[in-house]
């Protein structure tokens, strides 16, 4: 039996519930990793962790602990410092030149400083640690981007067998493939998109997934990734304070884990009495997608309560090339409950804002540039009013777009 590096289930977990039905999920003492619910039609819906908030103390951010500064609100505790002390606690800073230009206060939270280079580290650190604490021996996922790299890195940090990563055909020898291999992954290629790669993975390792030896780390397929991404919301609260929360948070949305996670953080902070919704204004959550693949934007505009999948026509922002969302109900309710909105931007706008970012010294991925494009749109349209405070979630830095391939239309 491999040792589990001091990882333990957080005793302040109250229960796990189905995100769709609200029904409690049987955990059997966490003797096996938790996957999708079994109360909804197969494959099931995402499961969400609830805490006994009367017993929770929200820790102060500490450089030596990274995102585990907030361990009372994470499902797994006790990781060694070397596991994730360098994850999270990213700075929130004002971009003064944009504030002046647009007449609003523009804040940016840049996630590119995480160890594998993106915000995915938060979710995969928590998800891998949680799965391991539940007895998992190996992790697997389909990916077309940073999630596979992050899952591979944290598998390596626990000394586990290499993460099993499925990518669509055509990703051979690309940046994500090489990065995942660098962190010890076993990479397989199948199909033309992430859905096909994921189906093949679930067929290939069905027995290992059923026994709980392997965990399917696909977006929202296990509850840990959401909890890890939630720490972005806890940090925003800590950095700005309840009296100064942003009026808007703009978030580049593929699977939507971070969007739902930040909103979950706000609800838990209300539950802890640290935010009072009667006197503090909560941020309005804005989904940003690419015009050629905008299932959330289209479903929001159509007034749906579930996200209707689309056929992607492709976008240069890989992280936005996600044609469906298993947590669509949670994404749409987050937008509506927060009074937010959803915006789709074109590749040409993304490229123009990507150049803008570089010119003023901001390290931005294409997904981050999409958020900058959405900011300009929403200010121009009058949706965001003069003087309001807007926080842009910049999910990764410039190395990924520049290292992956030459960018048509840009250089
Ligand atoms: Zn269910």
Short mmCIF file of C-alpha atoms and ligand atoms in Angstrom, two decimals:
data_model
loop_
_atom_site.label_atom_id
_atom_site.label_comp_id
_atom_site.label_asym_id
_atom_site.label_seq_id
_atom_site.Cartn_x
_atom_site.Cartn_y
_atom_site.Cartn_z
CA UNK A 1 0.00 0.00 0.00
CA UNK A 2 1.44 3.35 -1.02
CA UNK A 3 1.47 5.82 1.83
CA UNK A 4 -0.93 8.66 1.34
CA UNK A 5 1.46 11.47 2.30
CA UNK A 6 -0.44 12.54 5.41
CA UNK A 7 -3.64 13.28 3.51
CA UNK A 8 -6.84 13.05 5.52
CA UNK A 9 -10.51 13.76 4.89
CA UNK A 10 -11.53 17.08 6.46
CA UNK A 11 -13.62 16.19 9.55
CA UNK A 12 -15.58 19.43 9.06
CA UNK A 13 -17.30 18.08 5.98
CA UNK A 14 -21.01 17.92 6.80
CA UNK A 15 -22.20 15.97 3.80
CA UNK A 16 -22.00 15.58 0.04
CA UNK A 17 -25.02 16.33 -2.12
CA UNK A 18 -26.10 15.97 -5.74
CA UNK A 19 -25.90 19.38 -7.45
CA UNK A 20 -29.13 18.66 -9.31
CA UNK A 21 -31.47 16.93 -6.85
CA UNK A 22 -29.92 18.13 -3.59
CA UNK A 23 -30.05 14.55 -2.30
CA UNK A 24 -27.33 13.42 0.07
CA UNK A 25 -24.65 11.15 -1.38
CA UNK A 26 -23.56 8.03 0.46
CA UNK A 27 -19.84 8.33 1.28
CA UNK A 28 -19.28 5.07 3.27
CA UNK A 29 -16.53 6.72 5.27
CA UNK A 30 -14.77 7.81 2.06
CA UNK A 31 -13.48 4.29 1.49
CA UNK A 32 -13.61 4.91 -2.25
CA UNK A 33 -13.28 8.03 -4.45
CA UNK A 34 -16.50 9.98 -5.02
CA UNK A 35 -17.69 10.33 -8.61
CA UNK A 36 -20.92 11.56 -10.21
CA UNK A 37 -24.21 11.02 -8.37
CA UNK A 38 -26.29 7.91 -8.84
CA UNK A 39 -29.64 9.63 -8.22
CA UNK A 40 -29.81 11.29 -11.65
CA UNK A 41 -29.89 9.49 -15.03
CA UNK A 42 -26.46 8.09 -16.14
CA UNK A 43 -23.76 9.19 -16.13
CA UNK A 44 -25.09 11.22 -13.18
CA UNK A 45 -24.60 14.82 -12.11
CA UNK A 46 -21.78 16.56 -10.21
CA UNK A 47 -21.54 16.05 -6.47
CA UNK A 48 -20.89 19.03 -4.19
CA UNK A 49 -19.24 19.15 -0.74
CA UNK A 50 -20.96 20.93 2.15
CA UNK A 51 -19.18 21.88 5.38
CA UNK A 52 -20.29 22.21 8.97
CA UNK A 53 -19.84 25.99 8.89
CA UNK A 54 -20.36 26.34 12.64
CA UNK A 55 -17.03 24.56 13.10
CA UNK A 56 -15.14 26.18 10.21
CA UNK A 57 -12.54 28.88 10.74
CA UNK A 58 -11.44 30.65 7.61
CA UNK A 59 -7.65 30.80 7.83
CA UNK A 60 -5.51 33.79 6.94
CA UNK A 61 -3.60 33.41 3.67
CA UNK A 62 -0.08 32.23 4.48
CA UNK A 63 2.64 32.06 1.89
CA UNK A 64 3.98 28.86 3.41
CA UNK A 65 0.67 27.05 2.89
CA UNK A 66 -0.61 28.40 -0.42
CA UNK A 67 -4.23 27.48 -1.12
CA UNK A 68 -4.27 25.14 1.90
CA UNK A 69 -4.39 28.31 4.01
CA UNK A 70 -8.13 27.73 3.64
CA UNK A 71 -7.94 24.09 4.71
CA UNK A 72 -11.13 24.19 6.79
CA UNK A 73 -13.03 24.74 3.53
CA UNK A 74 -11.22 22.06 1.53
CA UNK A 75 -12.31 18.41 1.51
CA UNK A 76 -8.84 17.07 2.25
CA UNK A 77 -6.28 18.26 4.78
CA UNK A 78 -2.71 17.55 5.74
CA UNK A 79 -0.75 17.68 2.47
CA UNK A 80 2.97 18.25 2.79
CA UNK A 81 4.14 21.76 1.97
CA UNK A 82 5.95 20.42 -1.07
CA UNK A 83 2.61 19.27 -2.50
CA UNK A 84 0.92 22.63 -3.01
CA UNK A 85 2.45 25.49 -1.02
CA UNK A 86 3.18 27.12 -4.40
CA UNK A 87 -0.44 26.91 -5.58
CA UNK A 88 -2.79 29.88 -5.28
CA UNK A 89 -2.50 33.14 -3.33
CA UNK A 90 -2.20 34.96 -6.63
CA UNK A 91 -2.23 38.74 -6.49
CA UNK A 92 -5.23 40.90 -7.38
CA UNK A 93 -3.98 44.16 -8.84
CA UNK A 94 -5.51 47.20 -10.50
CA UNK A 95 -4.57 47.77 -14.14
CA UNK A 96 -4.51 51.55 -13.96
CA UNK A 97 -4.14 52.24 -17.68
CA UNK A 98 -7.32 50.29 -18.45
CA UNK A 99 -9.15 51.91 -15.52
CA UNK A 100 -8.32 55.33 -16.96
CA UNK A 101 -9.21 54.34 -20.50
CA UNK A 102 -12.53 52.72 -19.64
CA UNK A 103 -13.72 54.83 -16.70
CA UNK A 104 -14.16 51.79 -14.45
CA UNK A 105 -11.82 50.21 -11.90
CA UNK A 106 -10.19 47.22 -13.60
CA UNK A 107 -8.72 44.60 -11.28
CA UNK A 108 -6.92 41.50 -12.55
CA UNK A 109 -6.19 38.25 -10.78
CA UNK A 110 -3.45 36.54 -12.73
CA UNK A 111 -3.23 32.79 -12.32
CA UNK A 112 -0.20 32.27 -14.54
CA UNK A 113 2.13 32.04 -11.54
CA UNK A 114 0.78 28.67 -10.45
CA UNK A 115 3.34 25.84 -10.79
CA UNK A 116 2.09 24.33 -14.05
CA UNK A 117 1.20 27.77 -15.37
CA UNK A 118 -2.55 27.99 -14.97
CA UNK A 119 -5.53 28.13 -12.62
CA UNK A 120 -6.07 24.41 -13.28
CA UNK A 121 -3.51 23.72 -10.57
CA UNK A 122 -5.98 24.69 -7.86
CA UNK A 123 -8.65 22.20 -8.87
CA UNK A 124 -6.31 19.37 -9.69
CA UNK A 125 -4.30 19.81 -6.46
CA UNK A 126 -7.48 19.49 -4.43
CA UNK A 127 -8.98 16.77 -6.64
CA UNK A 128 -5.88 14.57 -6.70
CA UNK A 129 -5.34 14.97 -2.94
CA UNK A 130 -9.00 14.19 -2.21
CA UNK A 131 -9.03 11.13 -4.47
CA UNK A 132 -5.81 9.87 -2.91
CA UNK A 133 -7.24 10.33 0.59
CA UNK A 134 -10.16 8.16 -0.57
CA UNK A 135 -7.77 5.40 -1.63
CA UNK A 136 -7.22 6.09 -5.34
CA UNK A 137 -4.01 4.72 -6.84
CA UNK A 138 -3.99 6.57 -10.13
CA UNK A 139 -5.72 9.46 -11.91
CA UNK A 140 -6.94 9.75 -15.47
CA UNK A 141 -8.65 12.36 -17.60
CA UNK A 142 -9.36 13.47 -21.14
CA UNK A 143 -7.91 16.89 -21.89
CA UNK A 144 -7.08 19.30 -24.67
CA UNK A 145 -5.17 21.70 -22.46
CA UNK A 146 -3.83 22.66 -19.06
CA UNK A 147 -5.91 20.28 -16.92
CA UNK A 148 -3.92 17.26 -18.09
CA UNK A 149 -0.67 19.01 -17.31
CA UNK A 150 -1.84 19.94 -13.81
CA UNK A 151 -3.18 16.45 -13.06
CA UNK A 152 0.15 14.98 -14.16
CA UNK A 153 2.13 17.39 -11.98
CA UNK A 154 0.17 16.60 -8.81
CA UNK A 155 0.24 12.84 -9.49
CA UNK A 156 4.02 13.17 -9.73
CA UNK A 157 4.19 15.12 -6.48
CA UNK A 158 2.44 12.26 -4.66
CA UNK A 159 4.78 9.73 -6.22
CA UNK A 160 1.88 7.95 -7.92
CA UNK A 161 2.01 6.07 -11.24
CA UNK A 162 1.95 8.54 -14.12
CA UNK A 163 -1.39 10.22 -14.78
CA UNK A 164 -3.25 8.56 -17.66
CA UNK A 165 -4.07 11.36 -20.09
CA UNK A 166 -6.27 11.04 -23.19
CA UNK A 167 -5.98 13.75 -25.83
CA UNK A 168 -7.74 14.14 -29.18
CA UNK A 169 -5.75 13.06 -32.22
CA UNK A 170 -3.74 15.95 -33.60
CA UNK A 171 -2.36 16.91 -30.20
CA UNK A 172 0.67 14.64 -30.67
CA UNK A 173 3.90 16.45 -29.84
CA UNK A 174 2.11 19.71 -29.06
CA UNK A 175 2.85 21.74 -25.96
CA UNK A 176 0.26 20.04 -23.73
CA UNK A 177 1.48 16.59 -24.74
CA UNK A 178 5.09 17.47 -24.04
CA UNK A 179 4.25 19.13 -20.72
CA UNK A 180 2.15 16.17 -19.52
CA UNK A 181 4.96 13.77 -20.45
CA UNK A 182 7.44 15.98 -18.64
CA UNK A 183 5.40 15.40 -15.46
CA UNK A 184 5.37 11.65 -16.03
CA UNK A 185 2.00 11.15 -17.73
CA UNK A 186 1.12 8.25 -19.97
CA UNK A 187 -0.55 10.00 -22.91
CA UNK A 188 -2.92 8.30 -25.36
CA UNK A 189 -4.63 9.86 -28.37
CA UNK A 190 -8.13 9.16 -29.59
CA UNK A 191 -10.89 10.79 -31.61
CA UNK A 192 -11.41 14.29 -32.88
CA UNK A 193 -12.36 16.02 -29.63
CA UNK A 194 -12.25 15.77 -25.86
CA UNK A 195 -15.63 14.02 -25.66
CA UNK A 196 -14.46 11.20 -27.92
CA UNK A 197 -11.18 10.91 -26.02
CA UNK A 198 -13.08 10.75 -22.73
CA UNK A 199 -15.43 8.03 -23.97
CA UNK A 200 -12.49 5.91 -25.07
CA UNK A 201 -10.81 6.42 -21.69
CA UNK A 202 -13.92 5.32 -19.79
CA UNK A 203 -14.12 2.18 -21.96
CA UNK A 204 -10.41 1.37 -21.63
CA UNK A 205 -10.24 1.64 -17.84
CA UNK A 206 -13.86 0.83 -16.91
CA UNK A 207 -12.84 -1.82 -14.38
CA UNK A 208 -10.28 0.39 -12.63
CA UNK A 209 -12.77 3.26 -12.46
CA UNK A 210 -15.52 1.01 -11.10
CA UNK A 211 -13.26 -0.38 -8.35
CA UNK A 212 -12.07 3.08 -7.31
CA UNK A 213 -8.41 2.33 -8.10
CA UNK A 214 -8.52 5.06 -10.75
CA UNK A 215 -10.35 8.39 -10.53
CA UNK A 216 -11.85 10.11 -13.57
CA UNK A 217 -10.67 13.71 -13.10
CA UNK A 218 -12.82 15.12 -15.93
CA UNK A 219 -14.33 18.52 -15.14
CA UNK A 220 -16.95 18.10 -12.38
CA UNK A 221 -16.76 14.27 -12.47
CA UNK A 222 -15.39 14.31 -8.91
CA UNK A 223 -16.03 16.99 -6.26
CA UNK A 224 -12.44 18.02 -5.46
CA UNK A 225 -11.76 20.20 -8.49
CA UNK A 226 -14.65 22.52 -7.63
CA UNK A 227 -13.39 22.89 -4.06
CA UNK A 228 -9.90 23.76 -5.25
CA UNK A 229 -11.16 26.36 -7.73
CA UNK A 230 -13.31 27.83 -4.98
CA UNK A 231 -10.15 29.16 -3.31
CA UNK A 232 -10.04 31.90 -5.97
CA UNK A 233 -13.23 33.29 -4.43
CA UNK A 234 -11.85 33.02 -0.89
CA UNK A 235 -8.75 34.93 -1.98
CA UNK A 236 -10.77 37.65 -3.70
CA UNK A 237 -12.67 38.13 -0.43
CA UNK A 238 -9.43 38.24 1.56
CA UNK A 239 -7.67 40.62 -0.81
CA UNK A 240 -10.53 43.09 -1.20
CA UNK A 241 -12.71 42.68 1.88
CA UNK A 242 -16.50 42.32 2.17
CA UNK A 243 -17.01 46.07 1.70
CA UNK A 244 -15.02 46.20 -1.50
CA UNK A 245 -15.99 43.11 -3.44
CA UNK A 246 -15.93 43.71 -7.20
CA UNK A 247 -19.23 44.67 -8.82
CA UNK A 248 -18.46 42.23 -11.62
CA UNK A 249 -16.25 39.17 -12.07
CA UNK A 250 -15.53 38.22 -15.69
CA UNK A 251 -14.59 34.59 -16.13
CA UNK A 252 -13.53 32.65 -19.25
CA UNK A 253 -15.86 29.68 -19.19
CA UNK A 254 -15.24 26.22 -20.59
CA UNK A 255 -16.46 23.69 -18.03
CA UNK A 256 -17.23 26.50 -15.59
CA UNK A 257 -15.60 25.05 -12.45
CA UNK A 258 -14.07 28.35 -11.37
CA UNK A 259 -17.21 30.37 -12.02
CA UNK A 260 -19.33 28.03 -9.93
CA UNK A 261 -16.50 27.75 -7.39
CA UNK A 262 -16.14 31.49 -6.82
CA UNK A 263 -19.90 31.76 -6.27
CA UNK A 264 -19.81 28.79 -3.88
CA UNK A 265 -17.09 30.62 -1.93
CA UNK A 266 -19.35 33.66 -1.65
CA UNK A 267 -22.21 31.51 -0.31
CA UNK A 268 -19.94 29.86 2.26
CA UNK A 269 -18.63 33.28 3.36
CA UNK A 270 -22.26 34.34 3.86
CA UNK A 271 -22.83 31.16 5.86
CA UNK A 272 -19.81 32.01 8.00
CA UNK A 273 -21.20 35.50 8.67
CA UNK A 274 -18.23 37.15 6.94
CA UNK A 275 -20.33 38.59 4.13
CA UNK A 276 -23.78 40.02 4.86
CA UNK A 277 -25.84 40.02 1.68
CA UNK A 278 -28.05 42.77 3.14
CA UNK A 279 -25.21 45.26 3.41
CA UNK A 280 -22.49 43.92 1.10
CA UNK A 281 -22.93 43.79 -2.64
CA UNK A 282 -21.99 40.44 -4.09
CA UNK A 283 -20.22 40.31 -7.45
CA UNK A 284 -22.23 39.70 -10.60
CA UNK A 285 -20.75 36.70 -12.36
CA UNK A 286 -20.10 36.96 -16.10
CA UNK A 287 -19.47 34.00 -18.38
CA UNK A 288 -17.11 34.73 -21.27
CA UNK A 289 -16.99 32.31 -24.22
CA UNK A 290 -15.81 32.28 -27.83
CA UNK A 291 -18.35 33.08 -30.55
CA UNK A 292 -17.70 29.79 -32.33
CA UNK A 293 -18.37 27.70 -29.25
CA UNK A 294 -20.77 29.43 -26.89
CA UNK A 295 -23.17 26.87 -25.40
CA UNK A 296 -23.56 28.72 -22.09
CA UNK A 297 -24.12 32.10 -23.73
CA UNK A 298 -26.73 30.64 -26.10
CA UNK A 299 -28.52 28.71 -23.36
CA UNK A 300 -28.51 31.74 -21.05
CA UNK A 301 -29.97 33.95 -23.76
CA UNK A 302 -32.60 31.32 -24.53
CA UNK A 303 -33.67 31.29 -20.87
CA UNK A 304 -32.82 27.62 -20.37
CA UNK A 305 -31.99 26.02 -17.02
CA UNK A 306 -29.62 23.48 -18.57
CA UNK A 307 -26.85 24.10 -21.08
CA UNK A 308 -27.70 22.74 -24.52
CA UNK A 309 -24.55 21.39 -26.21
CA UNK A 310 -23.42 22.95 -29.48
CA UNK A 311 -21.15 21.81 -32.30
CA UNK A 312 -17.97 23.81 -31.90
CA UNK A 313 -16.73 25.72 -34.93
CA UNK A 314 -13.39 26.13 -33.17
CA UNK A 315 -11.64 28.95 -31.35
CA UNK A 316 -8.00 29.80 -30.82
CA UNK A 317 -8.69 29.75 -27.08
CA UNK A 318 -8.47 25.99 -26.38
CA UNK A 319 -9.88 26.40 -22.89
CA UNK A 320 -13.10 27.81 -24.38
CA UNK A 321 -13.50 25.08 -26.99
CA UNK A 322 -15.91 23.15 -24.77
CA UNK A 323 -19.21 22.38 -26.53
CA UNK A 324 -21.21 21.21 -23.50
CA UNK A 325 -21.19 21.49 -19.71
CA UNK A 326 -22.16 18.74 -17.28
CA UNK A 327 -22.64 21.44 -14.62
CA UNK A 328 -24.67 23.61 -16.98
CA UNK A 329 -27.48 23.93 -14.42
CA UNK A 330 -24.97 25.27 -11.85
CA UNK A 331 -23.35 27.69 -14.31
CA UNK A 332 -26.70 29.14 -15.39
CA UNK A 333 -28.00 29.44 -11.84
CA UNK A 334 -24.77 31.20 -10.84
CA UNK A 335 -25.25 33.77 -13.60
CA UNK A 336 -28.89 34.34 -12.69
CA UNK A 337 -28.54 34.26 -8.89
CA UNK A 338 -25.71 36.79 -9.06
CA UNK A 339 -27.47 39.09 -11.57
CA UNK A 340 -24.69 38.48 -14.08
CA UNK A 341 -24.63 37.90 -17.79
CA UNK A 342 -22.91 35.92 -20.57
CA UNK A 343 -20.86 37.26 -23.47
CA UNK A 344 -19.31 35.67 -26.57
CA UNK A 345 -16.27 37.22 -28.25
CA UNK A 346 -14.65 36.46 -31.60
CA UNK A 347 -11.11 35.22 -32.26
CA UNK A 348 -10.18 38.54 -33.87
CA UNK A 349 -11.12 40.41 -30.69
CA UNK A 350 -9.17 37.87 -28.61
CA UNK A 351 -6.06 38.39 -30.76
CA UNK A 352 -6.34 42.17 -30.58
CA UNK A 353 -6.65 42.12 -26.78
CA UNK A 354 -3.85 39.56 -26.51
CA UNK A 355 -1.59 42.11 -28.21
CA UNK A 356 -2.92 44.83 -25.89
CA UNK A 357 -1.99 42.75 -22.86
CA UNK A 358 1.57 42.22 -24.06
CA UNK A 359 2.00 45.90 -24.84
CA UNK A 360 1.34 46.92 -21.24
CA UNK A 361 3.18 44.00 -19.64
CA UNK A 362 0.37 41.65 -18.74
CA UNK A 363 1.09 37.92 -19.22
CA UNK A 364 -2.17 36.66 -20.70
CA UNK A 365 -3.39 33.48 -22.36
CA UNK A 366 -5.98 33.64 -25.14
CA UNK A 367 -8.68 32.80 -22.59
CA UNK A 368 -7.53 35.72 -20.47
CA UNK A 369 -7.52 37.97 -23.53
CA UNK A 370 -11.11 36.87 -24.20
CA UNK A 371 -12.06 38.28 -20.81
CA UNK A 372 -10.37 41.58 -21.67
CA UNK A 373 -12.36 41.65 -24.90
CA UNK A 374 -15.57 41.02 -22.97
CA UNK A 375 -14.73 43.87 -20.59
CA UNK A 376 -14.52 46.30 -23.50
CA UNK A 377 -17.79 45.00 -24.94
CA UNK A 378 -19.68 45.32 -21.67
CA UNK A 379 -18.37 48.83 -20.98
CA UNK A 380 -19.19 49.94 -24.54
CA UNK A 381 -22.70 48.48 -24.22
CA UNK A 382 -23.29 50.27 -20.91
CA UNK A 383 -23.85 46.98 -19.07
CA UNK A 384 -20.93 47.87 -16.81
CA UNK A 385 -21.46 51.43 -15.57
CA UNK A 386 -18.84 54.15 -15.10
CA UNK A 387 -17.09 53.88 -11.76
CA UNK A 388 -17.91 50.22 -11.18
CA UNK A 389 -15.24 47.75 -10.09
CA UNK A 390 -14.55 44.84 -12.40
CA UNK A 391 -12.35 41.85 -11.65
CA UNK A 392 -10.89 39.94 -14.61
CA UNK A 393 -9.89 36.35 -13.99
CA UNK A 394 -6.76 35.85 -16.10
CA UNK A 395 -6.50 32.08 -16.03
CA UNK A 396 -3.01 31.54 -17.48
CA UNK A 397 -0.06 33.39 -18.95
CA UNK A 398 1.35 34.04 -22.41
CA UNK A 399 3.68 31.02 -22.66
CA UNK A 400 0.90 28.65 -23.62
CA UNK A 401 -0.39 30.45 -26.72
CA UNK A 402 3.08 31.46 -27.83
CA UNK A 403 4.67 28.07 -27.16
CA UNK A 404 1.98 25.96 -28.74
CA UNK A 405 2.11 27.03 -32.36
CA UNK A 406 2.48 30.13 -34.49
CA UNK A 407 -0.56 32.29 -34.11
CA UNK A 408 -2.25 33.09 -37.43
CA UNK A 409 -3.24 36.71 -37.69
CA UNK A 410 -0.90 37.76 -34.94
CA UNK A 411 2.64 37.22 -36.14
ZN1 LIG B 1 -28.26 13.34 -8.78
#
